[in-house]
Amino acid sequence: MYIVNTQIKCLFILISSVTFMMEAGRHASADEPTPSVTELNQKLVEARDASDFKQAVAVLDQWINLQPDRPQLYYLRGCDNFFAGKYRDSVRDFDRLIELDPSRKQSLWERGISLYFAGDYAKGAEQFADYQNYHDQDVENSTFRYLCVAKADGLKKAQETLLPIERDPRPGLMEVFRLYEGKVTPEKVLEEMQNTMLTGQAAAGYRFYTLLYVGLYFEAHDEDAKAAKYLAQASDPKLLEAGSQRISRYMWDTARLAHQEAAKRVKQAEN
């Protein structure tokens, strides 16, 4: 879930994408109309740049029709389906990716988040437990497993089985971990965030992750109004802009979607 991994993965995806498209063009039947390599690539880049994830999925649909056995295409579409709010479609794409390349399963935290949003909490908890064997010092992984277990088996079980973390170096994340351990209150974590001596990108990153996981903590405790409040702050585009080098865009979109879902529940409760 670290931002540097996300950036490297995106670079790999872009390079791989062009290669896949070129191969598709070479192997297509001469009398069969196919999108040009340049056109498909440009459409995907434009859709993502505009955060038009439905269009990105549509482009990837075309691509997968051309090359249905390319694992990375399902990773791409799984991400974009998630960003578009199509959680179960996202899970299906990630599952297909694993079928084609089983070596990807352990590291696929994105699948765990999609499972959580899709309401498949037991499988989500299993995915995050697998990821712990891949990277055992990621507070985000531990907290998302807590969230899944809390929904499936209750808060007591979630806290008792919280995956141990000793040294996530990112500002604010160990404070978040202590919150999920039950050792500090949300108010204390927010106070520490406000009093930080960090500035610039580092301060924005600290603020984002604190707000995101405080919001999700309240979601786990069925306090949707508070969850919506802090998730709205976490998903503020101005915060992403201020901390673009310290905030994972994937996790910012996760905050955006979590806020939408929490706000929806608040509205339903009011009616």
Short mmCIF file of N, CA and C in Angstrom, two decimals, residues 12-178:
data_model
loop_
_atom_site.label_atom_id
_atom_site.label_comp_id
_atom_site.label_asym_id
_atom_site.label_seq_id
_atom_site.Cartn_x
_atom_site.Cartn_y
_atom_site.Cartn_z
N PHE A 12 5.09 0.33 -14.73
CA PHE A 12 5.14 -0.99 -15.34
C PHE A 12 3.90 -1.25 -16.18
N ILE A 13 2.75 -0.84 -15.65
CA ILE A 13 1.48 -1.04 -16.35
C ILE A 13 1.49 -0.30 -17.68
N LEU A 14 1.96 0.95 -17.68
CA LEU A 14 1.94 1.75 -18.89
C LEU A 14 2.83 1.13 -19.96
N ILE A 15 4.04 0.71 -19.56
CA ILE A 15 4.96 0.09 -20.51
C ILE A 15 4.37 -1.21 -21.04
N SER A 16 3.84 -2.04 -20.13
CA SER A 16 3.27 -3.32 -20.54
C SER A 16 2.07 -3.11 -21.44
N SER A 17 1.29 -2.06 -21.16
CA SER A 17 0.08 -1.82 -21.92
C SER A 17 0.37 -1.60 -23.39
N VAL A 18 1.38 -0.79 -23.66
CA VAL A 18 1.73 -0.49 -25.05
C VAL A 18 2.17 -1.77 -25.75
N THR A 19 2.96 -2.59 -25.06
CA THR A 19 3.43 -3.85 -25.64
C THR A 19 2.27 -4.76 -25.98
N PHE A 20 1.32 -4.90 -25.05
CA PHE A 20 0.17 -5.77 -25.27
C PHE A 20 -0.62 -5.32 -26.49
N MET A 21 -0.82 -4.02 -26.60
CA MET A 21 -1.63 -3.50 -27.71
C MET A 21 -0.95 -3.74 -29.05
N MET A 22 0.37 -3.55 -29.08
CA MET A 22 1.09 -3.78 -30.32
C MET A 22 0.97 -5.23 -30.75
N GLU A 23 1.09 -6.15 -29.79
CA GLU A 23 0.95 -7.56 -30.11
C GLU A 23 -0.45 -7.87 -30.61
N ALA A 24 -1.45 -7.26 -29.99
CA ALA A 24 -2.83 -7.49 -30.41
C ALA A 24 -3.03 -7.07 -31.85
N GLY A 25 -2.45 -5.92 -32.22
CA GLY A 25 -2.58 -5.43 -33.57
C GLY A 25 -1.94 -6.36 -34.58
N ARG A 26 -0.77 -6.95 -34.20
CA ARG A 26 -0.06 -7.83 -35.12
C ARG A 26 -0.82 -9.12 -35.38
N HIS A 27 -1.52 -9.63 -34.34
CA HIS A 27 -2.16 -10.93 -34.46
C HIS A 27 -3.62 -10.86 -34.91
N ALA A 28 -4.16 -9.68 -35.05
CA ALA A 28 -5.56 -9.55 -35.45
C ALA A 28 -5.74 -9.96 -36.90
N SER A 29 -6.89 -10.49 -37.22
CA SER A 29 -7.23 -10.87 -38.59
C SER A 29 -7.33 -9.62 -39.45
N ALA A 30 -6.87 -9.73 -40.70
CA ALA A 30 -6.83 -8.57 -41.58
C ALA A 30 -8.21 -8.02 -41.88
N ASP A 31 -9.23 -8.90 -41.94
CA ASP A 31 -10.57 -8.43 -42.28
C ASP A 31 -11.41 -8.14 -41.03
N GLU A 32 -10.79 -8.16 -39.87
CA GLU A 32 -11.52 -7.93 -38.62
C GLU A 32 -11.21 -6.53 -38.11
N PRO A 33 -12.21 -5.67 -37.95
CA PRO A 33 -11.94 -4.31 -37.50
C PRO A 33 -11.42 -4.30 -36.06
N THR A 34 -10.28 -3.70 -35.85
CA THR A 34 -9.70 -3.61 -34.51
C THR A 34 -9.29 -2.17 -34.23
N PRO A 35 -9.36 -1.77 -32.97
CA PRO A 35 -8.90 -0.42 -32.62
C PRO A 35 -7.39 -0.33 -32.86
N SER A 36 -6.94 0.83 -33.26
CA SER A 36 -5.51 1.00 -33.46
C SER A 36 -4.81 1.06 -32.11
N VAL A 37 -3.54 0.70 -32.12
CA VAL A 37 -2.73 0.73 -30.90
C VAL A 37 -2.72 2.13 -30.32
N THR A 38 -2.48 3.10 -31.16
CA THR A 38 -2.39 4.49 -30.70
C THR A 38 -3.71 4.97 -30.12
N GLU A 39 -4.80 4.61 -30.78
CA GLU A 39 -6.12 5.07 -30.34
C GLU A 39 -6.49 4.49 -28.98
N LEU A 40 -6.31 3.18 -28.81
CA LEU A 40 -6.66 2.56 -27.54
C LEU A 40 -5.79 3.10 -26.40
N ASN A 41 -4.51 3.21 -26.68
CA ASN A 41 -3.60 3.72 -25.65
C ASN A 41 -3.98 5.14 -25.26
N GLN A 42 -4.24 5.97 -26.24
CA GLN A 42 -4.58 7.36 -25.97
C GLN A 42 -5.90 7.47 -25.21
N LYS A 43 -6.87 6.65 -25.59
CA LYS A 43 -8.17 6.69 -24.90
C LYS A 43 -8.04 6.29 -23.43
N LEU A 44 -7.22 5.29 -23.17
CA LEU A 44 -7.04 4.85 -21.78
C LEU A 44 -6.34 5.92 -20.95
N VAL A 45 -5.30 6.50 -21.51
CA VAL A 45 -4.58 7.57 -20.80
C VAL A 45 -5.51 8.75 -20.54
N GLU A 46 -6.27 9.14 -21.55
CA GLU A 46 -7.18 10.28 -21.39
C GLU A 46 -8.26 10.00 -20.35
N ALA A 47 -8.81 8.79 -20.38
CA ALA A 47 -9.86 8.44 -19.42
C ALA A 47 -9.33 8.49 -18.00
N ARG A 48 -8.14 7.95 -17.80
CA ARG A 48 -7.56 7.95 -16.45
C ARG A 48 -7.18 9.36 -16.01
N ASP A 49 -6.61 10.13 -16.92
CA ASP A 49 -6.25 11.51 -16.57
C ASP A 49 -7.48 12.32 -16.16
N ALA A 50 -8.61 12.02 -16.78
CA ALA A 50 -9.86 12.73 -16.47
C ALA A 50 -10.65 12.06 -15.34
N SER A 51 -10.08 11.01 -14.75
CA SER A 51 -10.77 10.23 -13.71
C SER A 51 -12.12 9.71 -14.22
N ASP A 52 -12.18 9.42 -15.52
CA ASP A 52 -13.38 8.84 -16.12
C ASP A 52 -13.20 7.33 -16.13
N PHE A 53 -13.46 6.72 -15.00
CA PHE A 53 -13.12 5.31 -14.83
C PHE A 53 -14.07 4.39 -15.60
N LYS A 54 -15.30 4.82 -15.81
CA LYS A 54 -16.21 4.01 -16.63
C LYS A 54 -15.69 3.91 -18.06
N GLN A 55 -15.16 5.02 -18.57
CA GLN A 55 -14.59 4.99 -19.91
C GLN A 55 -13.33 4.13 -19.94
N ALA A 56 -12.53 4.22 -18.89
CA ALA A 56 -11.33 3.38 -18.82
C ALA A 56 -11.71 1.90 -18.86
N VAL A 57 -12.76 1.54 -18.14
CA VAL A 57 -13.23 0.15 -18.15
C VAL A 57 -13.69 -0.24 -19.55
N ALA A 58 -14.38 0.66 -20.23
CA ALA A 58 -14.87 0.37 -21.58
C ALA A 58 -13.70 0.12 -22.53
N VAL A 59 -12.64 0.91 -22.40
CA VAL A 59 -11.46 0.70 -23.24
C VAL A 59 -10.83 -0.66 -22.93
N LEU A 60 -10.73 -0.98 -21.65
CA LEU A 60 -10.14 -2.26 -21.25
C LEU A 60 -11.01 -3.44 -21.66
N ASP A 61 -12.32 -3.23 -21.73
CA ASP A 61 -13.21 -4.28 -22.26
C ASP A 61 -12.80 -4.65 -23.69
N GLN A 62 -12.55 -3.63 -24.51
CA GLN A 62 -12.12 -3.87 -25.88
C GLN A 62 -10.79 -4.62 -25.91
N TRP A 63 -9.91 -4.17 -25.07
CA TRP A 63 -8.57 -4.75 -25.02
C TRP A 63 -8.62 -6.22 -24.62
N ILE A 64 -9.41 -6.53 -23.60
CA ILE A 64 -9.50 -7.91 -23.11
C ILE A 64 -10.16 -8.80 -24.16
N ASN A 65 -11.06 -8.25 -24.95
CA ASN A 65 -11.64 -9.03 -26.05
C ASN A 65 -10.56 -9.47 -27.03
N LEU A 66 -9.54 -8.63 -27.19
CA LEU A 66 -8.43 -8.95 -28.09
C LEU A 66 -7.46 -9.94 -27.46
N GLN A 67 -7.21 -9.78 -26.17
CA GLN A 67 -6.21 -10.62 -25.49
C GLN A 67 -6.76 -11.07 -24.13
N PRO A 68 -7.62 -12.07 -24.15
CA PRO A 68 -8.32 -12.47 -22.92
C PRO A 68 -7.46 -13.18 -21.88
N ASP A 69 -6.24 -13.54 -22.22
CA ASP A 69 -5.40 -14.29 -21.28
C ASP A 69 -4.22 -13.48 -20.76
N ARG A 70 -4.28 -12.18 -20.88
CA ARG A 70 -3.23 -11.31 -20.35
C ARG A 70 -3.56 -10.93 -18.91
N PRO A 71 -2.83 -11.44 -17.92
CA PRO A 71 -3.16 -11.16 -16.52
C PRO A 71 -3.23 -9.68 -16.18
N GLN A 72 -2.28 -8.90 -16.68
CA GLN A 72 -2.20 -7.50 -16.26
C GLN A 72 -3.42 -6.69 -16.70
N LEU A 73 -4.07 -7.11 -17.76
CA LEU A 73 -5.27 -6.41 -18.19
C LEU A 73 -6.37 -6.51 -17.14
N TYR A 74 -6.45 -7.63 -16.47
CA TYR A 74 -7.46 -7.80 -15.42
C TYR A 74 -7.10 -7.01 -14.17
N TYR A 75 -5.80 -6.85 -13.93
CA TYR A 75 -5.39 -5.96 -12.83
C TYR A 75 -5.85 -4.53 -13.13
N LEU A 76 -5.57 -4.08 -14.34
CA LEU A 76 -5.96 -2.72 -14.73
C LEU A 76 -7.47 -2.52 -14.61
N ARG A 77 -8.22 -3.46 -15.16
CA ARG A 77 -9.68 -3.31 -15.13
C ARG A 77 -10.22 -3.49 -13.71
N GLY A 78 -9.59 -4.34 -12.92
CA GLY A 78 -10.00 -4.48 -11.53
C GLY A 78 -9.86 -3.17 -10.77
N CYS A 79 -8.76 -2.46 -11.01
CA CYS A 79 -8.56 -1.15 -10.38
C CYS A 79 -9.61 -0.15 -10.86
N ASP A 80 -9.81 -0.08 -12.16
CA ASP A 80 -10.73 0.92 -12.69
C ASP A 80 -12.19 0.60 -12.35
N ASN A 81 -12.54 -0.67 -12.30
CA ASN A 81 -13.88 -1.03 -11.84
C ASN A 81 -14.08 -0.60 -10.39
N PHE A 82 -13.06 -0.77 -9.56
CA PHE A 82 -13.15 -0.31 -8.17
C PHE A 82 -13.34 1.20 -8.12
N PHE A 83 -12.51 1.94 -8.85
CA PHE A 83 -12.61 3.40 -8.85
C PHE A 83 -13.98 3.87 -9.35
N ALA A 84 -14.59 3.08 -10.24
CA ALA A 84 -15.92 3.41 -10.77
C ALA A 84 -17.04 2.98 -9.83
N GLY A 85 -16.69 2.38 -8.70
CA GLY A 85 -17.71 1.94 -7.75
C GLY A 85 -18.33 0.60 -8.06
N LYS A 86 -17.75 -0.14 -9.00
CA LYS A 86 -18.26 -1.47 -9.36
C LYS A 86 -17.44 -2.52 -8.61
N TYR A 87 -17.76 -2.67 -7.34
CA TYR A 87 -16.90 -3.45 -6.45
C TYR A 87 -16.87 -4.93 -6.80
N ARG A 88 -18.01 -5.51 -7.09
CA ARG A 88 -18.05 -6.94 -7.40
C ARG A 88 -17.38 -7.23 -8.74
N ASP A 89 -17.54 -6.33 -9.70
CA ASP A 89 -16.83 -6.49 -10.98
C ASP A 89 -15.33 -6.42 -10.74
N SER A 90 -14.92 -5.54 -9.86
CA SER A 90 -13.50 -5.42 -9.51
C SER A 90 -12.98 -6.72 -8.92
N VAL A 91 -13.72 -7.30 -7.99
CA VAL A 91 -13.31 -8.57 -7.38
C VAL A 91 -13.19 -9.65 -8.45
N ARG A 92 -14.13 -9.71 -9.37
CA ARG A 92 -14.08 -10.73 -10.43
C ARG A 92 -12.83 -10.56 -11.28
N ASP A 93 -12.48 -9.31 -11.57
CA ASP A 93 -11.26 -9.09 -12.36
C ASP A 93 -10.02 -9.54 -11.60
N PHE A 94 -9.94 -9.21 -10.32
CA PHE A 94 -8.78 -9.63 -9.53
C PHE A 94 -8.73 -11.15 -9.39
N ASP A 95 -9.90 -11.78 -9.26
CA ASP A 95 -9.94 -13.24 -9.18
C ASP A 95 -9.44 -13.87 -10.49
N ARG A 96 -9.83 -13.27 -11.61
CA ARG A 96 -9.36 -13.78 -12.91
C ARG A 96 -7.84 -13.58 -13.04
N LEU A 97 -7.34 -12.46 -12.56
CA LEU A 97 -5.90 -12.22 -12.55
C LEU A 97 -5.18 -13.35 -11.80
N ILE A 98 -5.71 -13.73 -10.63
CA ILE A 98 -5.08 -14.78 -9.83
C ILE A 98 -5.16 -16.13 -10.54
N GLU A 99 -6.27 -16.38 -11.24
CA GLU A 99 -6.39 -17.63 -12.00
C GLU A 99 -5.29 -17.71 -13.05
N LEU A 100 -5.02 -16.60 -13.70
CA LEU A 100 -4.02 -16.56 -14.77
C LEU A 100 -2.60 -16.50 -14.23
N ASP A 101 -2.43 -15.89 -13.06
CA ASP A 101 -1.10 -15.74 -12.46
C ASP A 101 -1.20 -15.88 -10.95
N PRO A 102 -1.22 -17.12 -10.44
CA PRO A 102 -1.40 -17.36 -9.00
C PRO A 102 -0.35 -16.68 -8.13
N SER A 103 0.81 -16.37 -8.68
CA SER A 103 1.87 -15.74 -7.89
C SER A 103 1.49 -14.34 -7.42
N ARG A 104 0.45 -13.75 -8.01
CA ARG A 104 0.05 -12.39 -7.64
C ARG A 104 -0.84 -12.34 -6.40
N LYS A 105 -1.39 -13.47 -5.97
CA LYS A 105 -2.43 -13.46 -4.93
C LYS A 105 -1.96 -12.83 -3.63
N GLN A 106 -0.80 -13.24 -3.13
CA GLN A 106 -0.38 -12.80 -1.81
C GLN A 106 -0.22 -11.29 -1.71
N SER A 107 0.27 -10.67 -2.75
CA SER A 107 0.56 -9.23 -2.72
C SER A 107 -0.62 -8.36 -3.14
N LEU A 108 -1.77 -8.96 -3.45
CA LEU A 108 -2.87 -8.22 -4.09
C LEU A 108 -3.79 -7.57 -3.05
N TRP A 109 -3.25 -6.56 -2.35
CA TRP A 109 -4.05 -5.85 -1.34
C TRP A 109 -5.24 -5.14 -1.97
N GLU A 110 -5.12 -4.75 -3.24
CA GLU A 110 -6.24 -4.08 -3.91
C GLU A 110 -7.48 -4.97 -3.91
N ARG A 111 -7.27 -6.26 -4.08
CA ARG A 111 -8.40 -7.20 -4.04
C ARG A 111 -9.06 -7.18 -2.66
N GLY A 112 -8.26 -7.10 -1.61
CA GLY A 112 -8.82 -7.05 -0.27
C GLY A 112 -9.72 -5.85 -0.06
N ILE A 113 -9.31 -4.70 -0.58
CA ILE A 113 -10.13 -3.50 -0.44
C ILE A 113 -11.43 -3.65 -1.22
N SER A 114 -11.34 -4.20 -2.43
CA SER A 114 -12.56 -4.41 -3.22
C SER A 114 -13.51 -5.38 -2.51
N LEU A 115 -12.96 -6.42 -1.90
CA LEU A 115 -13.79 -7.37 -1.16
C LEU A 115 -14.47 -6.69 0.02
N TYR A 116 -13.77 -5.81 0.70
CA TYR A 116 -14.37 -5.07 1.82
C TYR A 116 -15.53 -4.23 1.33
N PHE A 117 -15.33 -3.48 0.26
CA PHE A 117 -16.40 -2.62 -0.26
C PHE A 117 -17.56 -3.44 -0.82
N ALA A 118 -17.25 -4.63 -1.33
CA ALA A 118 -18.30 -5.50 -1.87
C ALA A 118 -19.07 -6.23 -0.77
N GLY A 119 -18.60 -6.11 0.47
CA GLY A 119 -19.29 -6.76 1.58
C GLY A 119 -18.90 -8.20 1.80
N ASP A 120 -17.83 -8.66 1.16
CA ASP A 120 -17.35 -10.04 1.33
C ASP A 120 -16.22 -10.01 2.36
N TYR A 121 -16.61 -9.82 3.62
CA TYR A 121 -15.64 -9.50 4.67
C TYR A 121 -14.72 -10.67 5.02
N ALA A 122 -15.22 -11.88 5.02
CA ALA A 122 -14.38 -13.03 5.37
C ALA A 122 -13.25 -13.21 4.36
N LYS A 123 -13.58 -13.11 3.07
CA LYS A 123 -12.53 -13.23 2.05
C LYS A 123 -11.59 -12.04 2.08
N GLY A 124 -12.12 -10.86 2.41
CA GLY A 124 -11.26 -9.70 2.55
C GLY A 124 -10.25 -9.89 3.66
N ALA A 125 -10.71 -10.39 4.81
CA ALA A 125 -9.81 -10.65 5.94
C ALA A 125 -8.73 -11.66 5.55
N GLU A 126 -9.13 -12.66 4.78
CA GLU A 126 -8.17 -13.68 4.32
C GLU A 126 -7.12 -13.06 3.40
N GLN A 127 -7.55 -12.18 2.50
CA GLN A 127 -6.60 -11.53 1.59
C GLN A 127 -5.58 -10.69 2.36
N PHE A 128 -6.05 -9.93 3.33
CA PHE A 128 -5.13 -9.09 4.10
C PHE A 128 -4.20 -9.94 4.98
N ALA A 129 -4.69 -11.07 5.47
CA ALA A 129 -3.81 -11.99 6.22
C ALA A 129 -2.72 -12.54 5.31
N ASP A 130 -3.07 -12.84 4.05
CA ASP A 130 -2.07 -13.29 3.07
C ASP A 130 -1.03 -12.21 2.82
N TYR A 131 -1.51 -10.98 2.67
CA TYR A 131 -0.59 -9.87 2.39
C TYR A 131 0.40 -9.68 3.54
N GLN A 132 -0.01 -9.97 4.76
CA GLN A 132 0.88 -9.82 5.92
C GLN A 132 2.13 -10.69 5.76
N ASN A 133 2.01 -11.80 5.06
CA ASN A 133 3.16 -12.67 4.79
C ASN A 133 4.05 -12.10 3.69
N TYR A 134 3.51 -11.18 2.91
CA TYR A 134 4.27 -10.52 1.85
C TYR A 134 4.98 -9.28 2.39
N HIS A 135 4.27 -8.52 3.23
CA HIS A 135 4.82 -7.29 3.82
C HIS A 135 4.21 -7.14 5.21
N ASP A 136 5.02 -7.36 6.24
CA ASP A 136 4.47 -7.47 7.59
C ASP A 136 4.57 -6.19 8.42
N GLN A 137 4.88 -5.05 7.77
CA GLN A 137 4.99 -3.80 8.53
C GLN A 137 4.16 -2.70 7.87
N ASP A 138 2.98 -3.03 7.45
CA ASP A 138 2.08 -2.10 6.76
C ASP A 138 0.83 -1.90 7.62
N VAL A 139 0.75 -0.76 8.29
CA VAL A 139 -0.39 -0.47 9.16
C VAL A 139 -1.70 -0.52 8.38
N GLU A 140 -1.69 -0.04 7.14
CA GLU A 140 -2.92 -0.03 6.35
C GLU A 140 -3.48 -1.43 6.16
N ASN A 141 -2.60 -2.39 5.91
CA ASN A 141 -3.05 -3.77 5.76
C ASN A 141 -3.67 -4.28 7.05
N SER A 142 -3.03 -3.99 8.17
CA SER A 142 -3.55 -4.43 9.47
C SER A 142 -4.91 -3.81 9.77
N THR A 143 -5.04 -2.51 9.48
CA THR A 143 -6.31 -1.85 9.78
C THR A 143 -7.43 -2.34 8.87
N PHE A 144 -7.12 -2.60 7.60
CA PHE A 144 -8.18 -3.10 6.72
C PHE A 144 -8.61 -4.51 7.10
N ARG A 145 -7.68 -5.32 7.59
CA ARG A 145 -8.12 -6.63 8.08
C ARG A 145 -9.01 -6.45 9.31
N TYR A 146 -8.65 -5.52 10.19
CA TYR A 146 -9.49 -5.20 11.35
C TYR A 146 -10.90 -4.83 10.89
N LEU A 147 -10.99 -3.98 9.88
CA LEU A 147 -12.29 -3.53 9.38
C LEU A 147 -13.12 -4.71 8.87
N CYS A 148 -12.46 -5.63 8.14
CA CYS A 148 -13.18 -6.81 7.63
C CYS A 148 -13.65 -7.70 8.77
N VAL A 149 -12.77 -7.96 9.74
CA VAL A 149 -13.13 -8.83 10.86
C VAL A 149 -14.22 -8.19 11.70
N ALA A 150 -14.14 -6.87 11.89
CA ALA A 150 -15.17 -6.16 12.67
C ALA A 150 -16.55 -6.35 12.05
N LYS A 151 -16.62 -6.27 10.72
CA LYS A 151 -17.91 -6.45 10.04
C LYS A 151 -18.37 -7.90 10.09
N ALA A 152 -17.42 -8.83 10.01
CA ALA A 152 -17.79 -10.25 9.96
C ALA A 152 -18.04 -10.84 11.34
N ASP A 153 -17.20 -10.47 12.32
CA ASP A 153 -17.22 -11.16 13.61
C ASP A 153 -17.28 -10.24 14.82
N GLY A 154 -17.37 -8.94 14.60
CA GLY A 154 -17.49 -8.02 15.72
C GLY A 154 -16.19 -7.33 16.10
N LEU A 155 -16.32 -6.22 16.81
CA LEU A 155 -15.17 -5.39 17.17
C LEU A 155 -14.20 -6.10 18.12
N LYS A 156 -14.73 -6.86 19.05
CA LYS A 156 -13.87 -7.55 20.01
C LYS A 156 -12.91 -8.51 19.30
N LYS A 157 -13.45 -9.29 18.38
CA LYS A 157 -12.63 -10.22 17.61
C LYS A 157 -11.62 -9.47 16.74
N ALA A 158 -12.05 -8.35 16.17
CA ALA A 158 -11.16 -7.56 15.31
C ALA A 158 -9.95 -7.07 16.10
N GLN A 159 -10.18 -6.59 17.30
CA GLN A 159 -9.08 -6.08 18.12
C GLN A 159 -8.19 -7.21 18.62
N GLU A 160 -8.80 -8.32 19.00
CA GLU A 160 -8.02 -9.46 19.50
C GLU A 160 -7.11 -10.06 18.44
N THR A 161 -7.52 -9.99 17.18
CA THR A 161 -6.75 -10.61 16.09
C THR A 161 -6.05 -9.59 15.21
N LEU A 162 -5.90 -8.36 15.71
CA LEU A 162 -5.23 -7.30 14.94
C LEU A 162 -3.82 -7.75 14.57
N LEU A 163 -3.49 -7.67 13.29
CA LEU A 163 -2.16 -8.07 12.83
C LEU A 163 -1.10 -7.15 13.43
N PRO A 164 -0.05 -7.69 14.04
CA PRO A 164 0.94 -6.86 14.73
C PRO A 164 1.82 -6.06 13.77
N ILE A 165 2.06 -4.81 14.13
CA ILE A 165 2.93 -3.92 13.36
C ILE A 165 3.88 -3.25 14.35
N GLU A 166 5.16 -3.18 14.01
CA GLU A 166 6.14 -2.58 14.91
C GLU A 166 6.77 -1.31 14.36
N ARG A 167 6.85 -1.16 13.03
CA ARG A 167 7.67 -0.06 12.53
C ARG A 167 7.24 0.43 11.14
N ASP A 168 6.01 0.79 10.96
CA ASP A 168 5.63 1.49 9.73
C ASP A 168 6.18 2.91 9.84
N PRO A 169 7.11 3.30 8.95
CA PRO A 169 7.81 4.58 9.12
C PRO A 169 7.03 5.81 8.67
N ARG A 170 5.89 5.65 8.07
CA ARG A 170 5.17 6.80 7.53
C ARG A 170 4.54 7.63 8.65
N PRO A 171 4.65 8.95 8.56
CA PRO A 171 4.12 9.81 9.63
C PRO A 171 2.64 9.55 9.90
N GLY A 172 2.33 9.33 11.16
CA GLY A 172 0.94 9.17 11.57
C GLY A 172 0.43 7.75 11.59
N LEU A 173 1.09 6.83 10.88
CA LEU A 173 0.53 5.48 10.76
C LEU A 173 0.64 4.67 12.05
N MET A 174 1.71 4.83 12.81
CA MET A 174 1.79 4.09 14.08
C MET A 174 0.80 4.66 15.09
N GLU A 175 0.50 5.95 15.00
CA GLU A 175 -0.55 6.53 15.84
C GLU A 175 -1.90 5.91 15.49
N VAL A 176 -2.14 5.74 14.19
CA VAL A 176 -3.37 5.07 13.74
C VAL A 176 -3.42 3.64 14.28
N PHE A 177 -2.29 2.95 14.24
CA PHE A 177 -2.27 1.58 14.73
C PHE A 177 -2.64 1.51 16.21
N ARG A 178 -2.14 2.45 17.00
CA ARG A 178 -2.48 2.47 18.42
C ARG A 178 -3.98 2.69 18.63
#
